[in-house]
PDB file of C-alpha atoms and ligand atoms in Angstrom:
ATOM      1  CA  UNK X  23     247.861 -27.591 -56.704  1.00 51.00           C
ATOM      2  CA  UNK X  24     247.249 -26.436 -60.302  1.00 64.00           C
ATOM      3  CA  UNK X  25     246.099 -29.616 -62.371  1.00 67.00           C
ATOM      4  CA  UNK X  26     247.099 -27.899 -65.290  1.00 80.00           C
ATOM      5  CA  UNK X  27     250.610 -27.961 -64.981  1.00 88.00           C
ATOM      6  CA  UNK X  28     250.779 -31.452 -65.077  1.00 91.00           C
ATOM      7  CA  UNK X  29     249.317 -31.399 -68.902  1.00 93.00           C
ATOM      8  CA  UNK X  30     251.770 -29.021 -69.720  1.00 96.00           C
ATOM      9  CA  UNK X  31     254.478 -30.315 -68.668  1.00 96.00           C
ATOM     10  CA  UNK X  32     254.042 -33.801 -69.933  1.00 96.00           C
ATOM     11  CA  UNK X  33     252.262 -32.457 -73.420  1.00 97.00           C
ATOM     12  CA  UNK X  34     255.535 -30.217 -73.883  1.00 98.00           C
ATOM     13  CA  UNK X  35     258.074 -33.299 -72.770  1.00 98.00           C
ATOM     14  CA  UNK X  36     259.611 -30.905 -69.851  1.00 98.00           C
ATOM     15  CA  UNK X  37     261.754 -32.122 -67.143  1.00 96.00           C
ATOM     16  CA  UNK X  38     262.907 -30.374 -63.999  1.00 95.00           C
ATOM     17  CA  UNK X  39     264.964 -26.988 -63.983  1.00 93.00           C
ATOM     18  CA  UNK X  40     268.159 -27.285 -61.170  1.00 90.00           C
ATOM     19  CA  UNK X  41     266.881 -23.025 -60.291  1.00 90.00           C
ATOM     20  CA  UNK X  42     262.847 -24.664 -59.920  1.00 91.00           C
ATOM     21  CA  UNK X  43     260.101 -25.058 -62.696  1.00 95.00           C
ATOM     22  CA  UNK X  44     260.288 -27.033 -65.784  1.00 97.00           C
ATOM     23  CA  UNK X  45     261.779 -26.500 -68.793  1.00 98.00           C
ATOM     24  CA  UNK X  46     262.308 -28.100 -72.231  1.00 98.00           C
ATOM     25  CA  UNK X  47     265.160 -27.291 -74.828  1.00 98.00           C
ATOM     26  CA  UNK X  48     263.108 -26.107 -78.265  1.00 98.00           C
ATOM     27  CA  UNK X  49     265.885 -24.892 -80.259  1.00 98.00           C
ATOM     28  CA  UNK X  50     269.662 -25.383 -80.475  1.00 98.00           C
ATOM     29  CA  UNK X  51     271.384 -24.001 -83.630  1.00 98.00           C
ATOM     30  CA  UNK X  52     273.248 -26.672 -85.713  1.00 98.00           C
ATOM     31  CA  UNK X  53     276.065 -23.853 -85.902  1.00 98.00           C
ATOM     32  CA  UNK X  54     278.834 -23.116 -83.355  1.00 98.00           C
ATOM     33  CA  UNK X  55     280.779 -20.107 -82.418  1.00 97.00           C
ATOM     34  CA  UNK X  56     284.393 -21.024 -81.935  1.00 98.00           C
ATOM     35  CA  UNK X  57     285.730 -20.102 -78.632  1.00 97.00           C
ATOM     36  CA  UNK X  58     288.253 -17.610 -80.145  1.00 96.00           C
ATOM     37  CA  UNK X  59     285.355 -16.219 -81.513  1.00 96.00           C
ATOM     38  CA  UNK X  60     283.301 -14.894 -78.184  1.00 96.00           C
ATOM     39  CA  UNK X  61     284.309 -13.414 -75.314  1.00 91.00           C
ATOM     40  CA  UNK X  62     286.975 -15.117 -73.460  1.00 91.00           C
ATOM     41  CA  UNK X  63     284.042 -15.606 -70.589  1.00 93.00           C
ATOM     42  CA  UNK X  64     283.638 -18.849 -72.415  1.00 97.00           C
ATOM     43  CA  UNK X  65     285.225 -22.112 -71.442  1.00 96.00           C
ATOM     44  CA  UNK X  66     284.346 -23.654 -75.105  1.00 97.00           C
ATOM     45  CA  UNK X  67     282.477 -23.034 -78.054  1.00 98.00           C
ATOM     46  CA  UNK X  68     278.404 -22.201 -78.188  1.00 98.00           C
ATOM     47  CA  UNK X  69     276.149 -22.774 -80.230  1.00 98.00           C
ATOM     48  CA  UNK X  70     274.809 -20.087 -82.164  1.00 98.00           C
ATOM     49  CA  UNK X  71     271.355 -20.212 -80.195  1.00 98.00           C
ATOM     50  CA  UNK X  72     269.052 -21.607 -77.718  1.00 98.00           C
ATOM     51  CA  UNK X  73     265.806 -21.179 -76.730  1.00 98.00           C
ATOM     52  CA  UNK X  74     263.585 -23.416 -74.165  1.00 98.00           C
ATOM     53  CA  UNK X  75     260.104 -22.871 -72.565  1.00 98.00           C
ATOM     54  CA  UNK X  76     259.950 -22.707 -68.875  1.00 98.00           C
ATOM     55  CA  UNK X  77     256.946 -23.437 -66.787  1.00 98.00           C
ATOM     56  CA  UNK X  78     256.555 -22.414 -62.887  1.00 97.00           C
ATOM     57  CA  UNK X  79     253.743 -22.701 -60.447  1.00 97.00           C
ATOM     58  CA  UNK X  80     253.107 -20.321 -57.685  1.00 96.00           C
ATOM     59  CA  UNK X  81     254.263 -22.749 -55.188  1.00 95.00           C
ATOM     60  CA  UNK X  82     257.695 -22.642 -56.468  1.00 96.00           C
ATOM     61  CA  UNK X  83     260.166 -20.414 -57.557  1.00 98.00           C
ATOM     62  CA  UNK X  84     262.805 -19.738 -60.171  1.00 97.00           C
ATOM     63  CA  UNK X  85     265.827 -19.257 -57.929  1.00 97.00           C
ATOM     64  CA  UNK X  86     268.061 -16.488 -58.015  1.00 98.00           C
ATOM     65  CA  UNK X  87     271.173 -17.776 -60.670  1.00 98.00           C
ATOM     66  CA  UNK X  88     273.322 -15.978 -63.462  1.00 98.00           C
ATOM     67  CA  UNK X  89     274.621 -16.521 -66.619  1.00 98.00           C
ATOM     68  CA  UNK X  90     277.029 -15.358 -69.195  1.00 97.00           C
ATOM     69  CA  UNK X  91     274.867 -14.067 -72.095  1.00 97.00           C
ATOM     70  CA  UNK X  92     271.246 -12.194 -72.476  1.00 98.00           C
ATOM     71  CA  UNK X  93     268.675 -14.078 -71.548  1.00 98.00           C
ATOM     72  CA  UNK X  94     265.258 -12.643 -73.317  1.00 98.00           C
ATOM     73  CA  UNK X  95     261.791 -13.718 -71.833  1.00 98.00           C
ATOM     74  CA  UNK X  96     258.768 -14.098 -73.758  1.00 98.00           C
ATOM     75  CA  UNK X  97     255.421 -14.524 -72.516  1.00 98.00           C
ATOM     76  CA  UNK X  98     252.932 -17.299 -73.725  1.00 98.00           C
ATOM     77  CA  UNK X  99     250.137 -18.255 -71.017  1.00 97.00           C
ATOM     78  CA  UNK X 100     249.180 -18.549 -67.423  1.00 97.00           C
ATOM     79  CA  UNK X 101     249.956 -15.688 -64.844  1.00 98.00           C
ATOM     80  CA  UNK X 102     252.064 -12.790 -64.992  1.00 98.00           C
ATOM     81  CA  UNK X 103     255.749 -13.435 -63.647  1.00 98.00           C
ATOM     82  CA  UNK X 104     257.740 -11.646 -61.873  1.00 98.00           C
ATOM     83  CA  UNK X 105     261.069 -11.545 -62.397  1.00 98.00           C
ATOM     84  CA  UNK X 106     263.325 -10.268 -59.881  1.00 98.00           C
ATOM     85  CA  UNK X 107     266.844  -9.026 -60.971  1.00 99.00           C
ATOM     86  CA  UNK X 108     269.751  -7.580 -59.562  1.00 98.00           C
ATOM     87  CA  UNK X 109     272.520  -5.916 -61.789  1.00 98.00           C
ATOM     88  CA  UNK X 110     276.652  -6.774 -60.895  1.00 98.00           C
ATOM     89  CA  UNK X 111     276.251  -2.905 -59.559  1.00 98.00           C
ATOM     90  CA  UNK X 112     273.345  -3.458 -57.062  1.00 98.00           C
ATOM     91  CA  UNK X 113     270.773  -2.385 -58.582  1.00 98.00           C
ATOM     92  CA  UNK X 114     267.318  -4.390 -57.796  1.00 98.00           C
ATOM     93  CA  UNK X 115     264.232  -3.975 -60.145  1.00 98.00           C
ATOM     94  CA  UNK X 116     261.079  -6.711 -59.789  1.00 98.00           C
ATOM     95  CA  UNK X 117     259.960  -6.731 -63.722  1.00 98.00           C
ATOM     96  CA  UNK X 118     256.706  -8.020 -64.581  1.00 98.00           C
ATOM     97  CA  UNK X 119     256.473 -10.781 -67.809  1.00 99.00           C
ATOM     98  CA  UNK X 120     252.836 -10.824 -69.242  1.00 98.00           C
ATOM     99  CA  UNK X 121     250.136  -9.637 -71.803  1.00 98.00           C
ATOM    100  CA  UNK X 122     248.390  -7.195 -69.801  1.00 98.00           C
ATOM    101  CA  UNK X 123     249.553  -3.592 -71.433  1.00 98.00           C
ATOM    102  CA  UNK X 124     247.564  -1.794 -69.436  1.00 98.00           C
ATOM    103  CA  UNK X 125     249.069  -2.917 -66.361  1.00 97.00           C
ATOM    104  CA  UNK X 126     252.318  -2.627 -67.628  1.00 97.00           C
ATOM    105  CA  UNK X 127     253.366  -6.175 -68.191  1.00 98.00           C
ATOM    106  CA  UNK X 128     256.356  -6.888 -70.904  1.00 98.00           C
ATOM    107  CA  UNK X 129     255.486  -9.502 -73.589  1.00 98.00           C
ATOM    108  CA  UNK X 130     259.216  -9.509 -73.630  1.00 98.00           C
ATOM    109  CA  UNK X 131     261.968  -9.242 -71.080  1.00 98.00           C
ATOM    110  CA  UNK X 132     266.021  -8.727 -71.398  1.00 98.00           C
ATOM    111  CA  UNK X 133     268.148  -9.648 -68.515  1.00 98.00           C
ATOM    112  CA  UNK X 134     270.744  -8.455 -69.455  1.00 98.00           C
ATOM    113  CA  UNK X 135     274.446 -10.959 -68.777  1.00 97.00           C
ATOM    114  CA  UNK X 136     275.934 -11.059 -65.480  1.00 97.00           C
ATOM    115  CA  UNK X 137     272.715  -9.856 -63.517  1.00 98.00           C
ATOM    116  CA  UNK X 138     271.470 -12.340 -60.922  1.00 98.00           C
ATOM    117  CA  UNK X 139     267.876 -13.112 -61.155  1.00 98.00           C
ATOM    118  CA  UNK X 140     264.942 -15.086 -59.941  1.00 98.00           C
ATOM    119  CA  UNK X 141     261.216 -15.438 -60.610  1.00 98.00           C
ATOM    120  CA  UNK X 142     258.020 -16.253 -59.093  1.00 98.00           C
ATOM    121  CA  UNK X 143     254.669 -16.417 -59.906  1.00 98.00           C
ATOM    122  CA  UNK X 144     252.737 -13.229 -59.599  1.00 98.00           C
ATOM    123  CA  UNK X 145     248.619 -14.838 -58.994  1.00 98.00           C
ATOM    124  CA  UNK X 146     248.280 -17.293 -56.125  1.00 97.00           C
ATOM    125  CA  UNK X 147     246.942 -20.846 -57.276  1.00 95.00           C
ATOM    126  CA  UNK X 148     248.534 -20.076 -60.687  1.00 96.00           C
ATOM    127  CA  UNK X 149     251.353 -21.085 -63.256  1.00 97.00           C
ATOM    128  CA  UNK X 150     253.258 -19.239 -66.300  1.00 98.00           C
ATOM    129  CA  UNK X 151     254.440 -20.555 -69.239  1.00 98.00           C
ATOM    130  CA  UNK X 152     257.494 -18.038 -70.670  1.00 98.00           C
ATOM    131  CA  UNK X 153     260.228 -18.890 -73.604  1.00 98.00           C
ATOM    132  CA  UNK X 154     264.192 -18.050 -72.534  1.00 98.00           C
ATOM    133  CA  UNK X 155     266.043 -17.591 -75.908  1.00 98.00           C
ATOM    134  CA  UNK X 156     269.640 -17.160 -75.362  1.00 98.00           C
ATOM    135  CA  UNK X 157     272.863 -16.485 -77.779  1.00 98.00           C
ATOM    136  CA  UNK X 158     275.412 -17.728 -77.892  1.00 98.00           C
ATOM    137  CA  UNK X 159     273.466 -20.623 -76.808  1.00 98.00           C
ATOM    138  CA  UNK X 160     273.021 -21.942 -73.036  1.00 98.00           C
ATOM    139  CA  UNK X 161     275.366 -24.367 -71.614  1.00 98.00           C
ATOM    140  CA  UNK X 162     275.105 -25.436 -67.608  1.00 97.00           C
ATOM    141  CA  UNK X 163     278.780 -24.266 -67.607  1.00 97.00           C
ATOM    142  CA  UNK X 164     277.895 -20.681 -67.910  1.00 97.00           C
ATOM    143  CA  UNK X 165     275.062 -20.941 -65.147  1.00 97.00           C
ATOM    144  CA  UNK X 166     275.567 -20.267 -61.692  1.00 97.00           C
ATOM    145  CA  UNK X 167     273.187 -20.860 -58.956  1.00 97.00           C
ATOM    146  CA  UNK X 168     273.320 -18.467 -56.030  1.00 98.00           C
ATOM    147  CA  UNK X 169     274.849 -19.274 -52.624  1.00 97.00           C
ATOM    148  CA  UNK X 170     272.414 -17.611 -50.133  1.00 98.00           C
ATOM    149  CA  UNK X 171     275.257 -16.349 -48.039  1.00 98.00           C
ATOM    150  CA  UNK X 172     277.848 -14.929 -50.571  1.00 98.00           C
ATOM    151  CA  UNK X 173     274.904 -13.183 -52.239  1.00 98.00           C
ATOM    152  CA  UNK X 174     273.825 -12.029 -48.836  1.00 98.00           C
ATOM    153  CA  UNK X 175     277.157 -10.298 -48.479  1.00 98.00           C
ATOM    154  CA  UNK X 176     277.427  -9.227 -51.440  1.00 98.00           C
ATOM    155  CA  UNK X 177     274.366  -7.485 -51.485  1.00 98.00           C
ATOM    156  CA  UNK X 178     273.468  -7.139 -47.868  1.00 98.00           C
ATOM    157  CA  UNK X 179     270.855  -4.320 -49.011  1.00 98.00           C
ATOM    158  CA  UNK X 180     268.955  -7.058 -50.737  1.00 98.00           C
ATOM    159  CA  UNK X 181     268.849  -9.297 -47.812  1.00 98.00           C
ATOM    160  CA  UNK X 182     264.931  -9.929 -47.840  1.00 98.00           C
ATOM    161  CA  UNK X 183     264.582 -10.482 -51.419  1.00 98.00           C
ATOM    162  CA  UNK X 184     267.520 -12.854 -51.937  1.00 98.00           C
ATOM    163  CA  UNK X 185     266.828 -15.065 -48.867  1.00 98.00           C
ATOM    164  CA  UNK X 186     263.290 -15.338 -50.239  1.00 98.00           C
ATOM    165  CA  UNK X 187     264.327 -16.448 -53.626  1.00 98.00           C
ATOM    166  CA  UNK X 188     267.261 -18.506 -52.517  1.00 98.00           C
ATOM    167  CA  UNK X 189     267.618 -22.599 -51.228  1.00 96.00           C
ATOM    168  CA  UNK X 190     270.761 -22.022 -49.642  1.00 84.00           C
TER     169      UNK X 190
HETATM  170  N1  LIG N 276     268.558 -24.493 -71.001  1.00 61.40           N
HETATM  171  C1  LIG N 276     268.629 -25.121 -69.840  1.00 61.40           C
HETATM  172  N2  LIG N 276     268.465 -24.274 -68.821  1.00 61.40           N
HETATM  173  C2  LIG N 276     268.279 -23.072 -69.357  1.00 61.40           C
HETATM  174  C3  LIG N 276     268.061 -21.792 -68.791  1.00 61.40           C
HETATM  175  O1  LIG N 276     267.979 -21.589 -67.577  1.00 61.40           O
HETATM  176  N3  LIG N 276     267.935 -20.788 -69.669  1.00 61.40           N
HETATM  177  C4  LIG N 276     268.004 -20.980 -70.995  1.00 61.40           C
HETATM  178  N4  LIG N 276     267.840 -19.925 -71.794  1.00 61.40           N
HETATM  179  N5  LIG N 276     268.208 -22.156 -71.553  1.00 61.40           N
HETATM  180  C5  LIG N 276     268.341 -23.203 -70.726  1.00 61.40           C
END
C-alpha cells in the first residue's frame, strides 16, 4: 500500500468518493445559475462552478459514472491516469492524464457531458492526484453511477472494459 496517500489525503481534508478515491470540494462559486437559465437537464439551480481534487491509488478505481456538464481534468502529482471514456454514441477512447509530453500525456483532460467514464491508475504501487473543475457546478443529482448490466447492454462491445471498471 502507498504510505503516501494517507498524508495526502488527511493534509488535503479528503473524504471518500461514492465512484472510488478521495476527493475534497476546493471551490464552489458564491453565484447561482437559475434553473430557467441552463438546460432543462437540470432539476434546480447550480452554482456557477466547482472544482475538487481527487486522489486514487492503483489498487482502486474511479468507477465508470456520468454527469450532466464538462468535467475538465488537471494533472498535479503521482502517476499518470488513465481515464477511460465512452461517448452516448459508443465510442471508447482510454486517455492518459499526466506531465509527460513526450509520452503523450494531457496536463488537461475534457470529458465532455453525457460520456460515461472511469479511471485507474496507470503505474502499479502508485497514486495520482488530478483537479475536476466543473460548470455549472457539481451536484450528486446530476451524477450517475453505472449499473454493470444496463451498461453491459448498452454497450455490449465494451463488455471487458466496463465489467473491469464497474462494482455492479
Ligand atoms: N464533487 C463531488 N464529486 C465530484 C465529482 O465527481 N466531480 C466533480 N467535478 N466534483 C465533485
Amino acid at each position: 500500500m502507498d504510505k503516501g496517500i494517507e498524508v495526502i489525503a488527511s493534509k488535503l481534508e479528503m473524504k471518500p468518493h461514492p465512484e472510488g478515491g478521495f476527493y475534497k470540494e476546493t471551490y464552489r462559486s458564491i453565484g447561482v445559475i437559475p434553473q430557467e437559465s441552463i438546460s432543462e437537464n437540470f432539476s434546480g439551480d447550480r452554482n456557477y462552478c466547482t472544482a475538487i481534487y481527487f486522489l486514487l491509488t492503483s489498487e482502486n478505481f474511479s468507477a465508470f459514472h456520468r454527469i450532466k456538464q464538462d468535467e475538465i481534468w488537471h494533472f498535479y502529482d503521482g502517476s499518470p491516469l488513465y481515464v477511460h471514456v465512452i461517448t452516448p454514441k459508443g465510442k471508447y477512447t482510454r486517455y492518459v492524464v499526466g506531465i509527460d509530453l513526450n509520452q503523450g500525456e494531457l496536463p488537461q483532460l475534457v470529458v465532455p457531458d453525457g460520456c460515461w467514464f472511469a479511471s485507474s491508475v496507470k503505474n502499479p504501487g502508485a497514486h495520482s492526484l488530478v483537479g475536476c473543475t466543473v460548470a455549472p457546478g457539481f451536484d450528486f443529482e446530476d451524477f450517475e453511477l453505472a449499473s454493470r448490466g444496463d451498461l453491459i447492454q448498452e454497450f455490449p462491445e465494451h463488455k471487458e472494459i466496463i465489467s473491469k471498471y464497474t462494482r455492479g
